[in-house]
Tab-separated table of C-alpha atoms and ligand atoms in Angstrom:
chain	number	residue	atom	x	y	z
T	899	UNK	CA	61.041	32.646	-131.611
T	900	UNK	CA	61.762	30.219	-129.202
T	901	UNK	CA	61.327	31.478	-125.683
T	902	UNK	CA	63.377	30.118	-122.484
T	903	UNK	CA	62.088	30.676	-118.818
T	904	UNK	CA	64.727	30.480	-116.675
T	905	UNK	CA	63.490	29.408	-112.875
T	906	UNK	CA	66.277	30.502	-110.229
T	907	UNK	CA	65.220	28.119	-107.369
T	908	UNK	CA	64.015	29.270	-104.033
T	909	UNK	CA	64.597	32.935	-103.273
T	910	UNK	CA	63.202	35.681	-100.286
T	911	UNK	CA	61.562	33.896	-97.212
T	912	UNK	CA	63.105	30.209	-98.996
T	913	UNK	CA	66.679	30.385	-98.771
T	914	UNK	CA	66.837	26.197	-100.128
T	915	UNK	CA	70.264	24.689	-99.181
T	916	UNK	CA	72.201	26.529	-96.895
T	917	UNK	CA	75.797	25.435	-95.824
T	918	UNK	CA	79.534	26.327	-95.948
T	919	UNK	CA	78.522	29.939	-95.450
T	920	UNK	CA	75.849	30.410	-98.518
T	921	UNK	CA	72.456	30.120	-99.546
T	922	UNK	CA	71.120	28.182	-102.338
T	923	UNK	CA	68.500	31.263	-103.502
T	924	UNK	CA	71.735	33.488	-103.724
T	925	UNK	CA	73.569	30.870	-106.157
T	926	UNK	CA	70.658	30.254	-108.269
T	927	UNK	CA	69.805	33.612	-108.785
T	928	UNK	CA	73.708	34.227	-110.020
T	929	UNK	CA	73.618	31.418	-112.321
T	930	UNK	CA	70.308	32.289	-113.297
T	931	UNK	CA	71.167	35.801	-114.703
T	932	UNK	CA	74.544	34.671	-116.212
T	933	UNK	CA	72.474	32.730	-118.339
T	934	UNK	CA	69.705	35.432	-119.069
T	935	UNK	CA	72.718	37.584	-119.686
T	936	UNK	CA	74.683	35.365	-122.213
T	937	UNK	CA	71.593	34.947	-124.046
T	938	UNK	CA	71.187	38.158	-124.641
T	939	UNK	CA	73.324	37.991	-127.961
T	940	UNK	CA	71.268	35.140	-129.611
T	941	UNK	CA	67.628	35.484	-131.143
T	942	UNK	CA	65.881	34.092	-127.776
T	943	UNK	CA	63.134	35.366	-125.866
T	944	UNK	CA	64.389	34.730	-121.743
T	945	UNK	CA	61.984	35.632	-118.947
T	946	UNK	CA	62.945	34.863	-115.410
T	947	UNK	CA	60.707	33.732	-112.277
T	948	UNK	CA	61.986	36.065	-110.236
T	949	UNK	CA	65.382	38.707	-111.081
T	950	UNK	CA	65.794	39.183	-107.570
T	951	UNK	CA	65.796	38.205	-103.655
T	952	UNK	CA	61.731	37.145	-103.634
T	953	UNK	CA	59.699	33.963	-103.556
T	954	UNK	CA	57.473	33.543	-106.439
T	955	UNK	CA	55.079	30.053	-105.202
T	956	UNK	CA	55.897	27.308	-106.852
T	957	UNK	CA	52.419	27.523	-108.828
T	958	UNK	CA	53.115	31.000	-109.830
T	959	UNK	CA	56.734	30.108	-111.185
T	960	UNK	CA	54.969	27.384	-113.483
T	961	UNK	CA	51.806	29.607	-114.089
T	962	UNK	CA	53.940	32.524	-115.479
T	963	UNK	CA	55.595	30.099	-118.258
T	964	UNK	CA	52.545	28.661	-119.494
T	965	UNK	CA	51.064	31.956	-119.529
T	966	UNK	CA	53.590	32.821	-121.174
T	967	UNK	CA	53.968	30.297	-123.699
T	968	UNK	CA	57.862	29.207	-122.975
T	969	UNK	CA	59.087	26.573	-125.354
T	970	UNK	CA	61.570	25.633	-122.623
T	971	UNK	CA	61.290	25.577	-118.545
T	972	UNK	CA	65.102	25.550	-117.256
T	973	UNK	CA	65.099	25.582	-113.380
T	974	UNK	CA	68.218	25.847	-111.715
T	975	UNK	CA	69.260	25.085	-108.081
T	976	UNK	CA	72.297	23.970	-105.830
T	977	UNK	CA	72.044	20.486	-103.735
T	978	UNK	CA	72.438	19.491	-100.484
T	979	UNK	CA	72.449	15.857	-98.255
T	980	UNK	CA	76.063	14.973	-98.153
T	981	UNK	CA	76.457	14.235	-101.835
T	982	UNK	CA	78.775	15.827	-104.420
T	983	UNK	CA	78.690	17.316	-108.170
T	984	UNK	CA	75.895	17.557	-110.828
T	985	UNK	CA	72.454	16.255	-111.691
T	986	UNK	CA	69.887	16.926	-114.004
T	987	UNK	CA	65.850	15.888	-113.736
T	988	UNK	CA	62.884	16.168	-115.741
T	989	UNK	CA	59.646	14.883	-115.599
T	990	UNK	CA	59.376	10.786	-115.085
T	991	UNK	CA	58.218	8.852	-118.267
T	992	UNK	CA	59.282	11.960	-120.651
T	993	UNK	CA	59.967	11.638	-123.675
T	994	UNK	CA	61.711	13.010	-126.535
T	995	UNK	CA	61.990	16.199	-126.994
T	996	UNK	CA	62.267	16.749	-123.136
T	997	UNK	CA	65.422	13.682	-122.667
T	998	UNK	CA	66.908	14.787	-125.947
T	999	UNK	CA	67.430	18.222	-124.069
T	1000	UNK	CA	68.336	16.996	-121.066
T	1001	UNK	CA	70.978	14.821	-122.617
T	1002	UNK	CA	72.284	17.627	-124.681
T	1003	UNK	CA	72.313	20.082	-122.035
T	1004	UNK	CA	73.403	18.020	-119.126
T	1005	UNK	CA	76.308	17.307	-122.124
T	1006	UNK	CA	77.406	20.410	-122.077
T	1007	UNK	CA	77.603	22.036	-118.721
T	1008	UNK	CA	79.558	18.703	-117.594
T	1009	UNK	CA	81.784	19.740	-120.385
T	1010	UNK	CA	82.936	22.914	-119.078
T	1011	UNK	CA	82.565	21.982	-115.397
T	1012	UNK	CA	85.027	19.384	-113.078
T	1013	UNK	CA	82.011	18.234	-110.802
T	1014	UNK	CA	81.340	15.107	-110.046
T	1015	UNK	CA	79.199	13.537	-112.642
T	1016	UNK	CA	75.556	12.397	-111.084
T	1017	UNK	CA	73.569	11.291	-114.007
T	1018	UNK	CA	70.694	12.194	-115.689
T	1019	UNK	CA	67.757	11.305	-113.490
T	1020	UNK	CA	64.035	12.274	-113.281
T	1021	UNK	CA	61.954	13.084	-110.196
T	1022	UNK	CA	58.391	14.199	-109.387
T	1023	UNK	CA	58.740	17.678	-109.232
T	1024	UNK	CA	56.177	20.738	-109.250
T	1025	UNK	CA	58.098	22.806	-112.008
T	1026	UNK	CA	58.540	19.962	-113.755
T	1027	UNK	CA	55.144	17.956	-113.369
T	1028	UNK	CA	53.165	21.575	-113.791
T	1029	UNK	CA	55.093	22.956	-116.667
T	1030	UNK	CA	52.822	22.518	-120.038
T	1031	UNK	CA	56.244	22.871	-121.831
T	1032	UNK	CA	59.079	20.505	-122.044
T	1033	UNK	CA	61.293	20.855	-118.567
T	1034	UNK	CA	64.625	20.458	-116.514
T	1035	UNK	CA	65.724	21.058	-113.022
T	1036	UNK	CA	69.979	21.687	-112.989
T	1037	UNK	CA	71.097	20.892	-109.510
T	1038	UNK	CA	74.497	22.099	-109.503
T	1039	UNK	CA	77.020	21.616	-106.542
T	1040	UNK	CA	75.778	20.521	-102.704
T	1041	UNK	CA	76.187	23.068	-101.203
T	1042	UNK	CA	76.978	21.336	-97.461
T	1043	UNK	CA	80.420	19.970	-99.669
T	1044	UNK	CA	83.299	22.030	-99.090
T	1045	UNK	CA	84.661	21.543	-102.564
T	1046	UNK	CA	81.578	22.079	-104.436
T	1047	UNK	CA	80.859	25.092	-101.964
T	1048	UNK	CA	84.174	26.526	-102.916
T	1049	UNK	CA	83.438	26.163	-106.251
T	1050	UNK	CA	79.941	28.451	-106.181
T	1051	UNK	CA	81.524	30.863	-104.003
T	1052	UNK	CA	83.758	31.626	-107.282
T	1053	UNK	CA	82.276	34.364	-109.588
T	1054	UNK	CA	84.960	32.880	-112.193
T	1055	UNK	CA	82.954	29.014	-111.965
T	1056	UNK	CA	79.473	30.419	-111.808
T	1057	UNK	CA	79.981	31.775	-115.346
T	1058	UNK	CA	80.973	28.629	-116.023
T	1059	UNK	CA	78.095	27.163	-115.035
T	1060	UNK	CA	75.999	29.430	-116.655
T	1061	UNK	CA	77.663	29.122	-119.947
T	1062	UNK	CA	77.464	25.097	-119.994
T	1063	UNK	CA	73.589	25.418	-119.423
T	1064	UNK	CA	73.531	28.316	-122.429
T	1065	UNK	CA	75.857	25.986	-125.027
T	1066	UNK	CA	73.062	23.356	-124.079
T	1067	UNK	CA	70.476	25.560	-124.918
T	1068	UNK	CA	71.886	26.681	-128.128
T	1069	UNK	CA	72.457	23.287	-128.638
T	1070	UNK	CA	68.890	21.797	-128.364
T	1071	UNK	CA	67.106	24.629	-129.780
T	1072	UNK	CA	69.675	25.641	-132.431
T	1073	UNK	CA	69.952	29.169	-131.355
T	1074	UNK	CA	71.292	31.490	-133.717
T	1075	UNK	CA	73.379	34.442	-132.695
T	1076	UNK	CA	71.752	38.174	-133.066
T	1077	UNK	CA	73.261	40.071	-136.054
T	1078	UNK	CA	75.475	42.682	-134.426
T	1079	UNK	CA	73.960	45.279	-132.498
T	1080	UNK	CA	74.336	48.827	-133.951
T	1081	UNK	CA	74.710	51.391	-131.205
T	1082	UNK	CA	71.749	54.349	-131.644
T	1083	UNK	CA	74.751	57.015	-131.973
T	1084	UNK	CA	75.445	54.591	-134.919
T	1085	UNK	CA	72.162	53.856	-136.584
T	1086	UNK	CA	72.232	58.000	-136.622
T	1087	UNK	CA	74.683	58.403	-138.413
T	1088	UNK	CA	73.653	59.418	-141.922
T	1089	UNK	CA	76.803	60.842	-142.926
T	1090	UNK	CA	78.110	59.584	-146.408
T	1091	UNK	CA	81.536	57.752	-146.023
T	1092	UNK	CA	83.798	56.406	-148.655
T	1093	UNK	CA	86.151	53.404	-148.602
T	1094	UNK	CA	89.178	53.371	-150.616
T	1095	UNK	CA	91.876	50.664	-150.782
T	1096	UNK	CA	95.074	50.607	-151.665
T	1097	UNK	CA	97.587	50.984	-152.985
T	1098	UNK	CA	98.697	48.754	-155.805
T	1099	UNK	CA	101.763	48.456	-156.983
T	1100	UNK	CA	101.149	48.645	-160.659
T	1101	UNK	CA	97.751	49.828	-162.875
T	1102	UNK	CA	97.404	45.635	-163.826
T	1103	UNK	CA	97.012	45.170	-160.037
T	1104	UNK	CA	94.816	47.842	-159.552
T	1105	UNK	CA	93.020	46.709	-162.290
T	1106	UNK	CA	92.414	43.212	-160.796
T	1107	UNK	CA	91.448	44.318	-157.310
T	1108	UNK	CA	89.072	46.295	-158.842
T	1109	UNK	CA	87.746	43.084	-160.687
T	1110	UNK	CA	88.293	41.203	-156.959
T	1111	UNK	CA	86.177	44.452	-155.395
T	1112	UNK	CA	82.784	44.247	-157.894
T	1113	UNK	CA	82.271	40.744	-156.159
T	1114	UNK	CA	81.458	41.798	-153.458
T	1115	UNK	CA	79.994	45.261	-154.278
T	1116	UNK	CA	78.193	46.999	-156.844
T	1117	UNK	CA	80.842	49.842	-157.528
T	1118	UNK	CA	84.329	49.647	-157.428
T	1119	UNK	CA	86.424	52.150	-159.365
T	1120	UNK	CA	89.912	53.924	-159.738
T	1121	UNK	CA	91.047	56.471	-157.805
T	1122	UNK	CA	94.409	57.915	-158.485
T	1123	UNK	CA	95.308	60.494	-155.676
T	1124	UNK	CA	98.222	59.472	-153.435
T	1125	UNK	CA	98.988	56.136	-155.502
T	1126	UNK	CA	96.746	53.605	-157.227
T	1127	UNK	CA	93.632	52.970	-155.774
T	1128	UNK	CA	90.021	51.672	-155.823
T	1129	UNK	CA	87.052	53.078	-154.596
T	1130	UNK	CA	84.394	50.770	-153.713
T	1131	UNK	CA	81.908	53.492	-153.115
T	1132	UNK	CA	80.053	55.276	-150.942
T	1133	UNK	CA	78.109	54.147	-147.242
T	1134	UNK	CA	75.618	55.553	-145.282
T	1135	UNK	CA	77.075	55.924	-141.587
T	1136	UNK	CA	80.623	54.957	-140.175
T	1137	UNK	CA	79.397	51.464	-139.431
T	1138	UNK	CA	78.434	50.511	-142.665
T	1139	UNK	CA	81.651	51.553	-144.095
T	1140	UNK	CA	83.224	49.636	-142.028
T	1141	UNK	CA	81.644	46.648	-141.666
T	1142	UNK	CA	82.342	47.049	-145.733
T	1143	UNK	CA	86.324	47.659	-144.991
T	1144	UNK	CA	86.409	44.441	-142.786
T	1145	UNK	CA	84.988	42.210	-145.495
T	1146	UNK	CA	87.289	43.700	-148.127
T	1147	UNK	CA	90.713	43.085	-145.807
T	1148	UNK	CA	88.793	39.421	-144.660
T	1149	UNK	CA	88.249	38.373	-148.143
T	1150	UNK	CA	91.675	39.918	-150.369
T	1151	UNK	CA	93.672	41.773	-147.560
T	1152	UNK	CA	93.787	45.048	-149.060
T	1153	UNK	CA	94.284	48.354	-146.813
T	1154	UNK	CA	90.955	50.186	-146.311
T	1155	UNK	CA	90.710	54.018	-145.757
T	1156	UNK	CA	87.579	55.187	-144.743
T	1157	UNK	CA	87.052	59.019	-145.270
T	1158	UNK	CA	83.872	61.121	-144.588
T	1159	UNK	CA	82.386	62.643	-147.377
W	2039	LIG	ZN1	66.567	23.758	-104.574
């Protein structure tokens, strides 16, 4: 499974870029756990250099990837110098796959974002240089700019923010999404339910719908109690019948009953 380490910049005793009333460590950890959050519903592995207000060395931030084995080193920080809007780096002289990323990535977060558009650039940089993994360094906002200050003092942008860095993600690594999740209360449930559609205006109907049902499930059968209807059998645990009740109204638009055995 591909495996992401996401590399809030700065943190504890480093607060990076300060201006306008915030710290950079503060802004990258925000955007940092948006993203390890909104990854959470595709087949990813995340860690994080640090999930809260503490300064992991820069050696120990690249140390724990490659320990680790990440397929991917995102580090994420806010500027600062007088500039405005968004950059991206990685390593100087890489190659594809690292540019491929960074174009695809840098892509998408300027999609969803209205900062000023810096460019793609690469720089000599520890996580980058020490990373045995292909790498990027996000710098989003300066931080001493009003405007992009404002901007990361907005809850509403940050998950902005995060979610252009995650569509780039999914993007370059073709992450799929997780199948979805089954609460334990569910996956407990081994009651028997039955769904029943219906009903039909004539027996001819009911006899087609039937026909329509055994595509998409092994039984499918009469059932003639208040009206003409169909069975389609019999599921272990609420979920499952209903997971089958939402394909049968997707797919013909029938009404589904579900009823515990
Ligand atoms: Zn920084």
């Amino acid at each position: 499974m591909v495996k992401i380490f996401l590399d809030p910049g700065h943190g504890g005793s480093d607060p990076g870029a300060v201006g306008n009333g915030i710290q950079e460590k503060d802004i990258t950890l925000a955007i940092a756990t948006r993203i390890k959050n909104l990854l959470a519903k595709y087949n990813v592995e995340v860690k994080m250099s640090r999930t809260s207000d503490t300064f992991p060395s820069l050696s120990d931030r690249t140390n724990a990837a490659n320990a680790w084995g990440a397929t991917f080193f995102m580090s994420v920080h806010v500027n600062s110098g007088g500039g405005t809007g968004f950059e991206t780096f990685v390593y100087p002289g890489s190659g594809a796959p690292t540019t491929t990323y960074q174009n695809l990535i840098h892509a998408e977060i300027m999609k969803l974002l209205d900062f000023n558009d810096r460019g793609k650039k690469q720089s000599n940089l520890h996580v980058l240089r020490e990373s045995n993994m292909p790498a990027i360094l996000t710098e989003n906002g300066f931080i001493d700019n009003a405007t992009d200050a404002a901007k990361l003092k907005n809850g509403a942008y940050l998950d902005k923010i995060a979610q252009g860095h995650v569509n780039g993600l999914v993007k370059a690594f073709g992450l799929t999404l997780k199948n979805i999740a089954v609460s334990e209360e569910e996956a407990a449930d081994n009651k028997l339910y039955r769904v029943t559609t219906g009903t039909f205006k004539d027996v001819d109907s009911q006899k087609q719908a039937i026909k329509n049902l055994l595509t998409l499930f092994k039984n499918a059968y009469p059932y003639d109690t208040n009206g003409l209807r169909a069975i389609t059998g019999t599921f272990v645990g609420k979920a499952s019948a209903e997971t089958a009740a939402a394909k049968i109204k997707a797919k013909f638009g029938y009404l589904t009953y579900i009823k515990a055995e």
